[in-house]
PDB file of C-alpha atoms in Angstrom:
ATOM      1  CA  MET A 257      13.419   3.826   4.946  1.00  0.00           C
ATOM      2  CA  GLN A 258      11.603   1.242   2.815  1.00  0.00           C
ATOM      3  CA  LEU A 259      13.734  -1.509   4.420  1.00  0.00           C
ATOM      4  CA  VAL A 260      12.863  -0.366   7.919  1.00  0.00           C
ATOM      5  CA  ILE A 261       9.107  -0.368   7.145  1.00  0.00           C
ATOM      6  CA  PHE A 262       9.497  -3.845   5.544  1.00  0.00           C
ATOM      7  CA  ILE A 263      11.298  -5.232   8.587  1.00  0.00           C
ATOM      8  CA  GLU A 264       8.788  -3.765  10.968  1.00  0.00           C
ATOM      9  CA  ARG A 265       5.908  -5.285   9.018  1.00  0.00           C
ATOM     10  CA  ALA A 266       7.674  -8.676   8.781  1.00  0.00           C
ATOM     11  CA  CYS A 267       8.158  -8.769  12.518  1.00  0.00           C
ATOM     12  CA  LEU A 268       4.550  -7.784  13.186  1.00  0.00           C
ATOM     13  CA  PHE A 269       3.211 -10.418  10.757  1.00  0.00           C
ATOM     14  CA  ALA A 270       5.479 -13.094  12.163  1.00  0.00           C
ATOM     15  CA  ARG A 271       4.456 -12.272  15.800  1.00  0.00           C
ATOM     16  CA  ILE A 272       0.757 -12.226  15.028  1.00  0.00           C
ATOM     17  CA  TYR A 273       0.897 -15.345  12.886  1.00  0.00           C
ATOM     18  CA  HIS A 274       2.770 -17.221  15.536  1.00  0.00           C
ATOM     19  CA  GLU A 275       0.452 -16.106  18.321  1.00  0.00           C
ATOM     20  CA  GLY A 276      -2.623 -16.989  16.223  1.00  0.00           C
ATOM     21  CA  THR A 277      -4.316 -13.602  16.699  1.00  0.00           C
ATOM     22  CA  TYR A 278      -5.077 -13.205  13.060  1.00  0.00           C
ATOM     23  CA  HIS A 279      -7.899 -10.703  13.579  1.00  0.00           C
ATOM     24  CA  SER A 280      -5.404  -8.187  15.027  1.00  0.00           C
ATOM     25  CA  LEU A 281      -3.157  -8.781  12.067  1.00  0.00           C
ATOM     26  CA  PHE A 282      -5.930  -7.594   9.739  1.00  0.00           C
ATOM     27  CA  ALA A 283      -6.826  -4.704  12.063  1.00  0.00           C
ATOM     28  CA  ASP A 284      -3.198  -3.542  12.064  1.00  0.00           C
ATOM     29  CA  PHE A 285      -2.967  -4.019   8.282  1.00  0.00           C
ATOM     30  CA  GLY A 286      -6.271  -2.220   7.743  1.00  0.00           C
ATOM     31  CA  LEU A 287      -5.277   0.709   9.909  1.00  0.00           C
ATOM     32  CA  GLY A 288      -1.953   0.932   8.066  1.00  0.00           C
ATOM     33  CA  ARG A 289      -3.828   1.037   4.821  1.00  0.00           C
ATOM     34  CA  CYS A 290      -6.141   3.745   6.277  1.00  0.00           C
ATOM     35  CA  ARG A 291      -3.004   5.753   7.078  1.00  0.00           C
ATOM     36  CA  THR A 292      -1.670   5.134   3.561  1.00  0.00           C
ATOM     37  CA  GLY A 293      -4.896   6.341   2.055  1.00  0.00           C
ATOM     38  CA  ILE A 294      -4.861   9.509   4.148  1.00  0.00           C
ATOM     39  CA  GLY A 295      -1.226  10.158   3.217  1.00  0.00           C
ATOM     40  CA  GLN A 296      -2.117   9.730  -0.463  1.00  0.00           C
ATOM     41  CA  LEU A 297      -4.908  12.169  -0.104  1.00  0.00           C
ATOM     42  CA  VAL A 298      -2.640  14.737   1.624  1.00  0.00           C
ATOM     43  CA  PHE A 299       0.117  14.404  -0.985  1.00  0.00           C
ATOM     44  CA  GLY A 300      -2.399  14.475  -3.865  1.00  0.00           C
ATOM     45  CA  GLY A 301      -3.931  17.681  -2.458  1.00  0.00           C
ATOM     46  CA  ALA A 302      -0.474  19.172  -1.979  1.00  0.00           C
ATOM     47  CA  LEU A 303       0.398  18.458  -5.641  1.00  0.00           C
ATOM     48  CA  ILE A 304      -2.881  20.034  -6.786  1.00  0.00           C
ATOM     49  CA  GLY A 305      -2.155  22.980  -4.589  1.00  0.00           C
ATOM     50  CA  LEU A 306       1.374  23.371  -6.020  1.00  0.00           C
ATOM     51  CA  ARG A 307       0.474  22.832  -9.669  1.00  0.00           C
ATOM     52  CA  ASN A 308       0.894  26.467 -10.527  1.00  0.00           C
ATOM     53  CA  ASP A 309       3.917  27.228  -8.330  1.00  0.00           C
ATOM     54  CA  ALA A 310       6.795  28.071 -10.760  1.00  0.00           C
ATOM     55  CA  THR A 311       9.514  27.218  -8.192  1.00  0.00           C
ATOM     56  CA  PHE A 312       7.982  23.757  -7.441  1.00  0.00           C
ATOM     57  CA  LEU A 313       7.611  23.060 -11.197  1.00  0.00           C
ATOM     58  CA  THR A 314      11.163  23.972 -11.896  1.00  0.00           C
ATOM     59  CA  ASP A 315      12.539  21.913  -8.913  1.00  0.00           C
ATOM     60  CA  ALA A 316      10.399  18.923  -9.878  1.00  0.00           C
ATOM     61  CA  ASN A 317      11.139  19.377 -13.602  1.00  0.00           C
ATOM     62  CA  MET A 318       7.468  18.826 -14.417  1.00  0.00           C
ATOM     63  CA  THR A 319       4.686  20.627 -16.186  1.00  0.00           C
ATOM     64  CA  THR A 320       1.443  21.930 -14.645  1.00  0.00           C
ATOM     65  CA  ASN A 321      -0.563  19.192 -16.478  1.00  0.00           C
ATOM     66  CA  LYS A 322       1.631  16.431 -15.189  1.00  0.00           C
ATOM     67  CA  VAL A 323       1.572  17.597 -11.650  1.00  0.00           C
ATOM     68  CA  THR A 324      -2.212  17.985 -11.831  1.00  0.00           C
ATOM     69  CA  ALA A 325      -2.520  14.414 -13.274  1.00  0.00           C
ATOM     70  CA  PHE A 326      -0.269  12.974 -10.506  1.00  0.00           C
ATOM     71  CA  GLY A 327      -2.250  14.860  -7.842  1.00  0.00           C
ATOM     72  CA  ALA A 328      -5.608  13.741  -9.195  1.00  0.00           C
ATOM     73  CA  GLY A 329      -4.306  10.152  -9.432  1.00  0.00           C
ATOM     74  CA  LEU A 330      -3.080  10.206  -5.795  1.00  0.00           C
ATOM     75  CA  LEU A 331      -6.417  11.656  -4.666  1.00  0.00           C
ATOM     76  CA  ALA A 332      -8.314   8.856  -6.468  1.00  0.00           C
ATOM     77  CA  VAL A 333      -6.050   6.058  -5.243  1.00  0.00           C
ATOM     78  CA  GLY A 334      -6.186   7.598  -1.698  1.00  0.00           C
ATOM     79  CA  VAL A 335      -9.960   7.444  -1.559  1.00  0.00           C
ATOM     80  CA  ILE A 336      -9.987   3.877  -2.971  1.00  0.00           C
ATOM     81  CA  THR A 337      -7.267   2.792  -0.493  1.00  0.00           C
ATOM     82  CA  PHE A 338      -9.046   4.373   2.469  1.00  0.00           C
ATOM     83  CA  VAL A 339     -12.536   2.961   1.605  1.00  0.00           C
ATOM     84  CA  PHE A 340     -11.291  -0.552   0.990  1.00  0.00           C
ATOM     85  CA  ALA A 341      -9.051  -0.481   4.057  1.00  0.00           C
ATOM     86  CA  ILE A 342     -12.176   0.120   6.141  1.00  0.00           C
ATOM     87  CA  GLY A 343     -13.789  -2.878   4.415  1.00  0.00           C
ATOM     88  CA  LEU A 344     -10.683  -4.914   5.145  1.00  0.00           C
ATOM     89  CA  LEU A 345     -11.069  -4.155   8.770  1.00  0.00           C
ATOM     90  CA  LYS A 346     -14.553  -5.546   8.630  1.00  0.00           C
ATOM     91  CA  GLY A 347     -13.514  -8.741   6.852  1.00  0.00           C
ATOM     92  CA  SER A 348     -14.947  -7.825   3.471  1.00  0.00           C
ATOM     93  CA  ARG A 349     -14.017 -10.209   0.674  1.00  0.00           C
ATOM     94  CA  VAL A 350     -14.539  -7.475  -1.943  1.00  0.00           C
ATOM     95  CA  SER A 351     -12.022  -5.301  -0.047  1.00  0.00           C
ATOM     96  CA  ARG A 352      -9.610  -8.207   0.136  1.00  0.00           C
ATOM     97  CA  ALA A 353      -9.844  -8.686  -3.652  1.00  0.00           C
ATOM     98  CA  VAL A 354      -9.269  -4.983  -4.310  1.00  0.00           C
ATOM     99  CA  VAL A 355      -6.341  -4.827  -1.969  1.00  0.00           C
ATOM    100  CA  GLY A 356      -4.974  -7.883  -3.667  1.00  0.00           C
ATOM    101  CA  VAL A 357      -5.250  -6.213  -7.138  1.00  0.00           C
ATOM    102  CA  MET A 358      -3.617  -3.052  -5.687  1.00  0.00           C
ATOM    103  CA  GLU A 359      -0.703  -5.203  -4.410  1.00  0.00           C
ATOM    104  CA  LEU A 360      -0.462  -6.810  -7.920  1.00  0.00           C
ATOM    105  CA  CYS A 361      -0.234  -3.289  -9.324  1.00  0.00           C
ATOM    106  CA  GLY A 362       2.459  -2.615  -6.796  1.00  0.00           C
ATOM    107  CA  ILE A 363       4.401  -5.688  -7.980  1.00  0.00           C
ATOM    108  CA  ALA A 364       4.063  -4.403 -11.635  1.00  0.00           C
ATOM    109  CA  GLY A 365       5.418  -0.984 -10.568  1.00  0.00           C
ATOM    110  CA  GLY A 366       8.283  -2.634  -8.669  1.00  0.00           C
ATOM    111  CA  VAL A 367       9.131  -4.717 -11.785  1.00  0.00           C
ATOM    112  CA  TYR A 368       9.147  -1.535 -13.783  1.00  0.00           C
ATOM    113  CA  ALA A 369      11.326   0.236 -11.278  1.00  0.00           C
ATOM    114  CA  VAL A 370      13.845  -2.645 -11.239  1.00  0.00           C
ATOM    115  CA  SER A 371      13.929  -3.070 -15.036  1.00  0.00           C
ATOM    116  CA  ALA A 372      13.652   0.542 -16.352  1.00  0.00           C
ATOM    117  CA  LEU A 373      14.712   3.065 -13.732  1.00  0.00           C
ATOM    118  CA  ASP A 374      18.091   4.106 -12.560  1.00  0.00           C
ATOM    119  CA  SER A 375      20.011   2.224  -9.892  1.00  0.00           C
ATOM    120  CA  SER A 376      19.039   4.449  -6.997  1.00  0.00           C
ATOM    121  CA  ARG A 377      15.371   3.321  -7.415  1.00  0.00           C
ATOM    122  CA  LYS A 378      15.963  -0.312  -7.974  1.00  0.00           C
ATOM    123  CA  SER A 379      16.065  -1.156  -4.284  1.00  0.00           C
ATOM    124  CA  THR A 380      12.770   0.616  -3.777  1.00  0.00           C
ATOM    125  CA  GLY A 381      11.319  -1.577  -6.550  1.00  0.00           C
ATOM    126  CA  VAL A 382      12.604  -4.728  -4.884  1.00  0.00           C
ATOM    127  CA  GLY A 383      11.177  -3.693  -1.558  1.00  0.00           C
ATOM    128  CA  THR A 384       7.886  -3.014  -3.180  1.00  0.00           C
ATOM    129  CA  ILE A 385       7.788  -6.387  -4.829  1.00  0.00           C
ATOM    130  CA  VAL A 386       8.804  -8.271  -1.601  1.00  0.00           C
ATOM    131  CA  GLY A 387       6.279  -6.330   0.483  1.00  0.00           C
ATOM    132  CA  ALA A 388       3.522  -6.909  -1.927  1.00  0.00           C
ATOM    133  CA  VAL A 389       4.195 -10.582  -2.134  1.00  0.00           C
ATOM    134  CA  PHE A 390       4.283 -10.727   1.642  1.00  0.00           C
ATOM    135  CA  VAL A 391       0.907  -8.934   1.926  1.00  0.00           C
ATOM    136  CA  LEU A 392      -0.635 -11.213  -0.782  1.00  0.00           C
ATOM    137  CA  PHE A 393       0.510 -14.266   1.112  1.00  0.00           C
ATOM    138  CA  PHE A 394      -1.140 -13.130   4.328  1.00  0.00           C
ATOM    139  CA  LEU A 395      -4.391 -12.106   2.507  1.00  0.00           C
ATOM    140  CA  PHE A 396      -4.786 -15.183   0.312  1.00  0.00           C
ATOM    141  CA  GLY A 397      -2.244 -17.845   1.204  1.00  0.00           C
ATOM    142  CA  THR A 398      -3.156 -19.057   4.740  1.00  0.00           C
ATOM    143  CA  SER A 399      -6.005 -20.938   6.145  1.00  0.00           C
ATOM    144  CA  LYS A 400      -6.384 -18.362   8.885  1.00  0.00           C
ATOM    145  CA  ALA A 401      -7.012 -15.674   6.188  1.00  0.00           C
ATOM    146  CA  LYS A 402      -9.557 -17.850   4.515  1.00  0.00           C
ATOM    147  CA  ALA A 403     -11.412 -18.365   7.808  1.00  0.00           C
ATOM    148  CA  PHE A 404     -11.273 -14.639   8.627  1.00  0.00           C
ATOM    149  CA  PHE A 405     -12.743 -13.613   5.336  1.00  0.00           C
ATOM    150  CA  SER A 406     -15.275 -16.433   5.097  1.00  0.00           C
ATOM    151  CA  LYS A 407     -17.223 -14.850   7.993  1.00  0.00           C
ATOM    152  CA  SER A 408     -18.460 -11.959   5.800  1.00  0.00           C
TER     153      SER A 408
END
């Protein structure tokens, strides 16, 4: 699934970069980030709601405190993602910097997944790293991005 999402994003970025409609690239990216933030809020809320469910805790092999911490973390990250995605849609340089830091955190998580987790999660780690580098390039590495974000 991660590979399909990556290929879809790569095709979208390549088409938009080639056509020169950079504003729509950031609109698509910002809307995608909004959806990501909403998803994080939904899953964080679900974890908080399931934190005392004995069947869920047994299946997940986790404690109530761990599930609560993960849920609260997802809620916090979801709010931050959503708020800064809206700013990214408006061309905010602060949002661009925060999204860049979040992508760097994604790279760190991907490196951890590749180096410390079992083999079934290594491909997800590699996909996360490649996707984050791709996003960072389009946020910071092109003259069109610099022009788009210099307007705010």
